[in-house]
PDB file of C-alpha atoms in Angstrom:
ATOM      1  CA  UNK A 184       0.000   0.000   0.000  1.00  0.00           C
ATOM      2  CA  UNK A 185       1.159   3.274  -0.402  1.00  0.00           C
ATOM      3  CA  UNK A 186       1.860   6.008   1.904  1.00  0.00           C
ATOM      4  CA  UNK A 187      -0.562   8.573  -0.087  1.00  0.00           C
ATOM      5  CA  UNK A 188      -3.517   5.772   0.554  1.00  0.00           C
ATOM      6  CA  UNK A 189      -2.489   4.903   4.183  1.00  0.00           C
ATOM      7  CA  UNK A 190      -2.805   8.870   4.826  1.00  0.00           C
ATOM      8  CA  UNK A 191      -6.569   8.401   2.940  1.00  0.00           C
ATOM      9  CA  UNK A 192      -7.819   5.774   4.219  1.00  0.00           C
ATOM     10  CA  UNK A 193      -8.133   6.636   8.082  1.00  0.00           C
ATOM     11  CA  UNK A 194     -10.800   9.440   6.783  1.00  0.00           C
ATOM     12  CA  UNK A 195     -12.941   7.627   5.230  1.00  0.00           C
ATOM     13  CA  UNK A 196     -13.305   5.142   8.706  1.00  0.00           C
ATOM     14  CA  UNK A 197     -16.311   5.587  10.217  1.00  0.00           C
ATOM     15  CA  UNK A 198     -18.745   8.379  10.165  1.00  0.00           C
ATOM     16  CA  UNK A 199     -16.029  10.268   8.054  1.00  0.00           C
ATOM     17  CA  UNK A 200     -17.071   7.837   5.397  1.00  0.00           C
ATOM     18  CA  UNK A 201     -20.910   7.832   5.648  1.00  0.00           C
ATOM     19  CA  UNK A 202     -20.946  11.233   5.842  1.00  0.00           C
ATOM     20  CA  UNK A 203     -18.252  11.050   2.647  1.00  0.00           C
ATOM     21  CA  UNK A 204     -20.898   8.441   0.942  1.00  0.00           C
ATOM     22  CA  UNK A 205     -24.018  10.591   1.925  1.00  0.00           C
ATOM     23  CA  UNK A 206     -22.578  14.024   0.511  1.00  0.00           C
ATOM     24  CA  UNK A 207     -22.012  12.061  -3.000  1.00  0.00           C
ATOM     25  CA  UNK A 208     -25.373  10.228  -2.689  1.00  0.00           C
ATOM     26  CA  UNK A 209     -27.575  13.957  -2.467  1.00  0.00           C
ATOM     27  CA  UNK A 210     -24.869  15.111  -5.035  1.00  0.00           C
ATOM     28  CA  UNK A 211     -25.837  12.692  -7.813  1.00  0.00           C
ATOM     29  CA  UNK A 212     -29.562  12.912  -6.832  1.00  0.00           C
ATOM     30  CA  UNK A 213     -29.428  16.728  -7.234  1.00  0.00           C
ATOM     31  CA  UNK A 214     -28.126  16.314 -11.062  1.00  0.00           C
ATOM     32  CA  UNK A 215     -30.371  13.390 -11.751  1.00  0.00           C
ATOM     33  CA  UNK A 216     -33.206  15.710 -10.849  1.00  0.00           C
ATOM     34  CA  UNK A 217     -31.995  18.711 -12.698  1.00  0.00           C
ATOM     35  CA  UNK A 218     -31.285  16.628 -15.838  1.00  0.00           C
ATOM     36  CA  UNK A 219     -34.712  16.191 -16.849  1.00  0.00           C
ATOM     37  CA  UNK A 220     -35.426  19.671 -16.899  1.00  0.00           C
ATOM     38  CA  UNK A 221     -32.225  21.151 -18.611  1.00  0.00           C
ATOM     39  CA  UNK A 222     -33.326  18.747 -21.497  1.00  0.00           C
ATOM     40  CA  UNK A 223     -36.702  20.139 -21.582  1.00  0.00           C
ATOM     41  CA  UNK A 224     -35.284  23.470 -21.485  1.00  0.00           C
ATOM     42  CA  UNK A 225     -32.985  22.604 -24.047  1.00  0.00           C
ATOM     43  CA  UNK A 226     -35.761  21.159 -26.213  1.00  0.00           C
ATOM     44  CA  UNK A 227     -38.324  24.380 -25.993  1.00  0.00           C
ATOM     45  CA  UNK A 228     -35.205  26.608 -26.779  1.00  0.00           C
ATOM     46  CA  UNK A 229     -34.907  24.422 -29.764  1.00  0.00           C
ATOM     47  CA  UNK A 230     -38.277  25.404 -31.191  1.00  0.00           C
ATOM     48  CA  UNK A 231     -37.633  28.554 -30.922  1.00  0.00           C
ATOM     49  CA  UNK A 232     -34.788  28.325 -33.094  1.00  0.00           C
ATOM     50  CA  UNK A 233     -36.697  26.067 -35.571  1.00  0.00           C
ATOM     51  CA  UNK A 234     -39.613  28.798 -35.823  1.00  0.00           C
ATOM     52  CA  UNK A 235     -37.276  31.207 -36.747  1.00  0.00           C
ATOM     53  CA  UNK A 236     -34.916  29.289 -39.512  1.00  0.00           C
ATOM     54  CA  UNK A 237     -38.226  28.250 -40.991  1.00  0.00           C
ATOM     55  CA  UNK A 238     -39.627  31.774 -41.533  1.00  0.00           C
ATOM     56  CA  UNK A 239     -35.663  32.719 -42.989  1.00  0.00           C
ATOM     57  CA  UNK A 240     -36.469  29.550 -45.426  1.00  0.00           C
ATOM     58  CA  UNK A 241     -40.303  30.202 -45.903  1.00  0.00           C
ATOM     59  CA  UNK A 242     -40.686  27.069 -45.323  1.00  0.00           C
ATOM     60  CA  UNK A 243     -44.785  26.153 -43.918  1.00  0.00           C
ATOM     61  CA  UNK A 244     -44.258  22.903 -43.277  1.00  0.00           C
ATOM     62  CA  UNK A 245     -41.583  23.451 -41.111  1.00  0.00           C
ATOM     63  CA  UNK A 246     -43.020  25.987 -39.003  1.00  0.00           C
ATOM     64  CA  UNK A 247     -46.640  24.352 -38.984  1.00  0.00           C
ATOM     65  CA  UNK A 248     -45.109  20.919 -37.747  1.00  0.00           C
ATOM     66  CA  UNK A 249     -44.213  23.497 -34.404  1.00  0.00           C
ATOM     67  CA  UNK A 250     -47.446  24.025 -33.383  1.00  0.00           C
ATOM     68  CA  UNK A 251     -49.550  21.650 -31.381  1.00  0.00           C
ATOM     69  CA  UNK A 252     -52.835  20.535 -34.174  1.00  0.00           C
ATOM     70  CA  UNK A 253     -55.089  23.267 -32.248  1.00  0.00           C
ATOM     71  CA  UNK A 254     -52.170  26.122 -32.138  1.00  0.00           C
ATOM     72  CA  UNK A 255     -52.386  29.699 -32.413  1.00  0.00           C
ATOM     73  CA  UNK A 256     -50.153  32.664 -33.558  1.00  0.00           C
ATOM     74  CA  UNK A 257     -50.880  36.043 -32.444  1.00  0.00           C
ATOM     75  CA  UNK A 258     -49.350  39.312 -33.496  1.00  0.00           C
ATOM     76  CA  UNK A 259     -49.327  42.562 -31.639  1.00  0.00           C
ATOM     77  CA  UNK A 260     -47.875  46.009 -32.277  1.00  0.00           C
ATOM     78  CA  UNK A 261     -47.531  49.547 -29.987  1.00  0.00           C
ATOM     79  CA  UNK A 262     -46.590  52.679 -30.644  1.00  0.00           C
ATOM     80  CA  UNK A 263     -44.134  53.739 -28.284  1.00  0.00           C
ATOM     81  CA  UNK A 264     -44.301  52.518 -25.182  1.00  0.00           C
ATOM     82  CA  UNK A 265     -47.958  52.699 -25.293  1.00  0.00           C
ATOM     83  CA  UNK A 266     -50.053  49.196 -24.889  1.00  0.00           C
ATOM     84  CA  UNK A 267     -49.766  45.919 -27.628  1.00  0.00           C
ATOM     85  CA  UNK A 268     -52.644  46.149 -29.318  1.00  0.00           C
ATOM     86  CA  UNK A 269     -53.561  42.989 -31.347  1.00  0.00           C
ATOM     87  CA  UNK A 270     -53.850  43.033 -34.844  1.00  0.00           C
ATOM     88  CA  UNK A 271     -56.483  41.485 -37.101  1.00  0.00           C
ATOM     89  CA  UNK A 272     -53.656  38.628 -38.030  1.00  0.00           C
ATOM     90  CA  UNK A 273     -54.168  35.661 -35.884  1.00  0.00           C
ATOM     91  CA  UNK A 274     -53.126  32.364 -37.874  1.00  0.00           C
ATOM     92  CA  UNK A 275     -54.720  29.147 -35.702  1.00  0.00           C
ATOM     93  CA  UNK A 276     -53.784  25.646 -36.906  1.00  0.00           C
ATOM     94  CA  UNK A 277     -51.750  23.623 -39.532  1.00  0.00           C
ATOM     95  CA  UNK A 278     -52.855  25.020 -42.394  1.00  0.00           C
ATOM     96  CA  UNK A 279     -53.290  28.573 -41.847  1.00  0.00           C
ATOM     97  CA  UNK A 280     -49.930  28.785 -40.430  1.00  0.00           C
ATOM     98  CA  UNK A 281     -48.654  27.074 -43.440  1.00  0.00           C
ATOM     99  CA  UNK A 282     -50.760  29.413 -45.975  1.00  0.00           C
ATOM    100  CA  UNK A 283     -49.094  32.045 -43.856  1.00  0.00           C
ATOM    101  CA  UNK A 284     -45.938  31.417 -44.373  1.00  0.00           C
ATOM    102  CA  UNK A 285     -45.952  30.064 -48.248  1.00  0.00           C
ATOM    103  CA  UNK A 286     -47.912  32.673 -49.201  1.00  0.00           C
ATOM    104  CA  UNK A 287     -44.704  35.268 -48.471  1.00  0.00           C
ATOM    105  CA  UNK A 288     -42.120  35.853 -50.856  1.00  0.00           C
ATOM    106  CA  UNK A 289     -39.249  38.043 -50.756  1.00  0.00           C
ATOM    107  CA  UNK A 290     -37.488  40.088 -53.952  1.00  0.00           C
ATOM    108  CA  UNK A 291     -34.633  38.471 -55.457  1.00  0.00           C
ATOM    109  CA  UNK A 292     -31.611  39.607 -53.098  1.00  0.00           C
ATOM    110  CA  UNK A 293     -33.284  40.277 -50.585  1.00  0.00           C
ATOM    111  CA  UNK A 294     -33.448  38.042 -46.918  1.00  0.00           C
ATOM    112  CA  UNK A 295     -34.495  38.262 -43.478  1.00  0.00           C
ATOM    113  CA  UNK A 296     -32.501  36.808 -40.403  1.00  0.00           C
ATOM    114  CA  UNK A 297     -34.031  36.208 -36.839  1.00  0.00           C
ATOM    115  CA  UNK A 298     -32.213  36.675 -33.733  1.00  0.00           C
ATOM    116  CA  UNK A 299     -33.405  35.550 -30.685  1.00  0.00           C
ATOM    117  CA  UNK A 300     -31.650  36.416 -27.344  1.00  0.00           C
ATOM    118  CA  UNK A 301     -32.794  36.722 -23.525  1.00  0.00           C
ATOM    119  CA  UNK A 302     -34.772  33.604 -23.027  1.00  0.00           C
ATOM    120  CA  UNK A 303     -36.761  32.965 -19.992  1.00  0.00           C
ATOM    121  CA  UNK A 304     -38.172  29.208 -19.870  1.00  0.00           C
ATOM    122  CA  UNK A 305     -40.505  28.209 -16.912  1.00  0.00           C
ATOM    123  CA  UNK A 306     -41.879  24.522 -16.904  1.00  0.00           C
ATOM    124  CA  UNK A 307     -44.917  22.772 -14.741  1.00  0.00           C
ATOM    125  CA  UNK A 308     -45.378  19.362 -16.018  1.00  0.00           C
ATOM    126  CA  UNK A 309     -45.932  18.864 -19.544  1.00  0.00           C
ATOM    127  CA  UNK A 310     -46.388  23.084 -19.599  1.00  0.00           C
ATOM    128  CA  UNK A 311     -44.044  25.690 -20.138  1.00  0.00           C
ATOM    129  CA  UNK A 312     -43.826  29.567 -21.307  1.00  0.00           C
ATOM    130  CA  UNK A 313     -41.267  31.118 -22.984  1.00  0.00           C
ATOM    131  CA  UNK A 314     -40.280  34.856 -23.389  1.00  0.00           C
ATOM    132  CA  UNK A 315     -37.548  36.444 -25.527  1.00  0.00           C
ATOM    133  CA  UNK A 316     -36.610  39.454 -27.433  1.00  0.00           C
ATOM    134  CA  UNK A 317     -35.652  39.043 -30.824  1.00  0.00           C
ATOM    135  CA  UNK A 318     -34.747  41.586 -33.673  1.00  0.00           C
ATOM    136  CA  UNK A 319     -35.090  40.575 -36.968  1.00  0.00           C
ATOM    137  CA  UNK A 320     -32.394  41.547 -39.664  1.00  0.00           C
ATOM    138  CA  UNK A 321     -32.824  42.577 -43.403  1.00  0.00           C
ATOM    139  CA  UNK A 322     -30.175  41.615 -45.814  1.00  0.00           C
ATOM    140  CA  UNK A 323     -30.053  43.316 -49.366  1.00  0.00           C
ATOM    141  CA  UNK A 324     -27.904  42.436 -51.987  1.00  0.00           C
ATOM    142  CA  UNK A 325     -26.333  44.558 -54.689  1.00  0.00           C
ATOM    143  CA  UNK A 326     -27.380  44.023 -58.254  1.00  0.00           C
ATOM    144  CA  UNK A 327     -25.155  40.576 -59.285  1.00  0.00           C
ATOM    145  CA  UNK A 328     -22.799  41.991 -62.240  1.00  0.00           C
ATOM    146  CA  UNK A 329     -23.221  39.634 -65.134  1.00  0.00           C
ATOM    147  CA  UNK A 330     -19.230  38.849 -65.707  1.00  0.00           C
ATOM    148  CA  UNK A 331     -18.268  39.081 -61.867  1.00  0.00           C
ATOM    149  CA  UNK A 332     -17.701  41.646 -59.528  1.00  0.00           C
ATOM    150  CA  UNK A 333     -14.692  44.104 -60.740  1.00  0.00           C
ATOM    151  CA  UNK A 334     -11.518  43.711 -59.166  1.00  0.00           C
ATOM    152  CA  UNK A 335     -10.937  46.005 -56.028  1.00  0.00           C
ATOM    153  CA  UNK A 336     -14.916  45.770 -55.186  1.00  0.00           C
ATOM    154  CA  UNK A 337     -16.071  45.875 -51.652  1.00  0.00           C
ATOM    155  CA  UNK A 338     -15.895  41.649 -49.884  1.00  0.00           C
ATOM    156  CA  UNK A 339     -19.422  42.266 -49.505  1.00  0.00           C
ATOM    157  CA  UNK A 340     -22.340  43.405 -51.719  1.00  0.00           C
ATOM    158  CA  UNK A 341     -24.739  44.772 -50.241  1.00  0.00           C
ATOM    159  CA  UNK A 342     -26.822  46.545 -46.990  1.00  0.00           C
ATOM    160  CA  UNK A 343     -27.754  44.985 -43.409  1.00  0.00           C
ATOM    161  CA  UNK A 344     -30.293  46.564 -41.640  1.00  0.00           C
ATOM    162  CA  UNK A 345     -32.072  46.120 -38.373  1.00  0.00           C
ATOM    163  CA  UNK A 346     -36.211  45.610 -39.938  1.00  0.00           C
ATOM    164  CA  UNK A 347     -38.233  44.960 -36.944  1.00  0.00           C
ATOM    165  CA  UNK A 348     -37.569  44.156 -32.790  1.00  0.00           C
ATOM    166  CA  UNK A 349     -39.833  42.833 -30.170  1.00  0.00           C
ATOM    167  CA  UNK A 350     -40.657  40.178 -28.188  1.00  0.00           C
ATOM    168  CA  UNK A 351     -41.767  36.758 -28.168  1.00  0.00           C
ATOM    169  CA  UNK A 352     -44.475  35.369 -25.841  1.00  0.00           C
ATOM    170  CA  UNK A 353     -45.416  31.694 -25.957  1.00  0.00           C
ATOM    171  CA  UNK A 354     -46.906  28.800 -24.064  1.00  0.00           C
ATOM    172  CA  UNK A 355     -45.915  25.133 -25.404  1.00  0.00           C
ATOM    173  CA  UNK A 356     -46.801  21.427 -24.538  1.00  0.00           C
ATOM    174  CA  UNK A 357     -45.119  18.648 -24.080  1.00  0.00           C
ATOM    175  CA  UNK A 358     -47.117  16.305 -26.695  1.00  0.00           C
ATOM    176  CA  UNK A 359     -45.595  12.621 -27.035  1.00  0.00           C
ATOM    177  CA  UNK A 360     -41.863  13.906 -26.633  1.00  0.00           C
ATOM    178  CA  UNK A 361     -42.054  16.912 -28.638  1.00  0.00           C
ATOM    179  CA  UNK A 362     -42.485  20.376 -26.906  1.00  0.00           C
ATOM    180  CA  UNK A 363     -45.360  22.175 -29.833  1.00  0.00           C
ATOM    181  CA  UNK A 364     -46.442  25.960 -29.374  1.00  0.00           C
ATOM    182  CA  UNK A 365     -50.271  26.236 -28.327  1.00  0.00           C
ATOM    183  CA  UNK A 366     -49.826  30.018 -28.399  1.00  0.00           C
ATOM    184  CA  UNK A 367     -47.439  32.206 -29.811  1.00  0.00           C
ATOM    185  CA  UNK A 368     -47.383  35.477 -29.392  1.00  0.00           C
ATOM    186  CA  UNK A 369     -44.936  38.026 -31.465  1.00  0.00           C
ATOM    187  CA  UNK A 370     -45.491  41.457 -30.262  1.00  0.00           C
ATOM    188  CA  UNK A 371     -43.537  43.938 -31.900  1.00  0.00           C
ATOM    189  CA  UNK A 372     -41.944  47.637 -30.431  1.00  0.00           C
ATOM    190  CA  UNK A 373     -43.306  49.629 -33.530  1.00  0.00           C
ATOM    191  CA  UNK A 374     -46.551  50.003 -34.834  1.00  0.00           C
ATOM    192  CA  UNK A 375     -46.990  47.966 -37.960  1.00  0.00           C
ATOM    193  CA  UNK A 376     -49.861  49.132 -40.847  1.00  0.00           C
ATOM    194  CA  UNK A 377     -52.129  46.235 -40.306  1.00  0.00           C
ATOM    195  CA  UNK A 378     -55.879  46.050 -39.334  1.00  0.00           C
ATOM    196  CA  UNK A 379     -56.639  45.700 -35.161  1.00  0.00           C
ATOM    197  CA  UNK A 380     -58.475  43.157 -34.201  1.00  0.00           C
ATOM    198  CA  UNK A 381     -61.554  43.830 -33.745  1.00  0.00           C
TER     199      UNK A 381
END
């Protein structure tokens, strides 16, 4: 044996090593418990993410398989920092949310990039909310020369520029082992030219 384990050993005799063995024990059952939710956590940041790349693709499908069969997106505007007031644009279910999405098309050179930051997840059970800002990005491209770009041009061509900013509000379910949006609420920080709901 060597001397670094005969110097060990002695505290671990006795109640040095129950109280050794329960101190581990209560360690391992505290991240056992926790693991479950970070997953979940993990998971509803996920859809968030997946919302957003599927409006950059315009992609329906992708976006409608998000929401749970019954599942609702709201949009809200203010002016200032007056109230949200919702506006007459509420999509509810697959294929309205779908329609929604397919329907939009963007000019040639032109794209729109989501960014998401802040998140605030609380889970009870198989429900959670989520909250986050996000500010979306508008990407324009210059005209595409038809024999290249001339030597000396500028590595990128074209404008960035910040197109809307708000705030996400949603509530999800855990359905099977997928978390889906049942509500999901975009409420934008400028007024946008849309009817209000009435």
């Amino acid at each position: 044996m060597s001397d670094t384990a005969e110097w060990r050993l002695p505290l671990l005799n006795g109640a040095d090593f129950l109280s050794f063995r329960r101190l581990n024990v209560a360690v391992i059952g505290l991240e056992q418990a926790k693991e479950p939710f970070m997953n979940d956590r993990q998971d509803i940041l996920e859809v968030l993410a997946r919302y957003v790349r599927a409006f950059e693709k315009r992609d329906g499908d992708a976006l409608a398989a998000l929401f749970a069969p019954d599942g609702e997106l709201q949009v809200f505007s203010r002016y200032g920092r007056e109230e949200y007031v919702a506006l007459d644009a509420d999509r509810v279910g697959d294929d309205a949310l779908r329609a929604m999405v397919n329907s939009g098309t963007l000019p040639p050179g032109r794209g729109m990039h989501y960014l998401t930051t802040d998140h605030i997840v609380d889970i009870t059970g198989d429900e959670a909310t989520l909250q986050a800002q996000f500010v979306v990005v508008g990407s324009n491209a210059n005209p595409r020369p038809e024999n290249g770009w001339p030597a000396g041009a500028d590595l990128m061509q074209g404008k960035l520029a910040p197109i809307m900013i708000g705030h996400y509000e949603s509530r999800l379910r855990k359905i099977g082992d997928s978390w889906l949006f049942t509500r999901h609420q975009v409420k934008h920080s400028l007024p946008m030219a849309l009817p209000v709901k009435s």
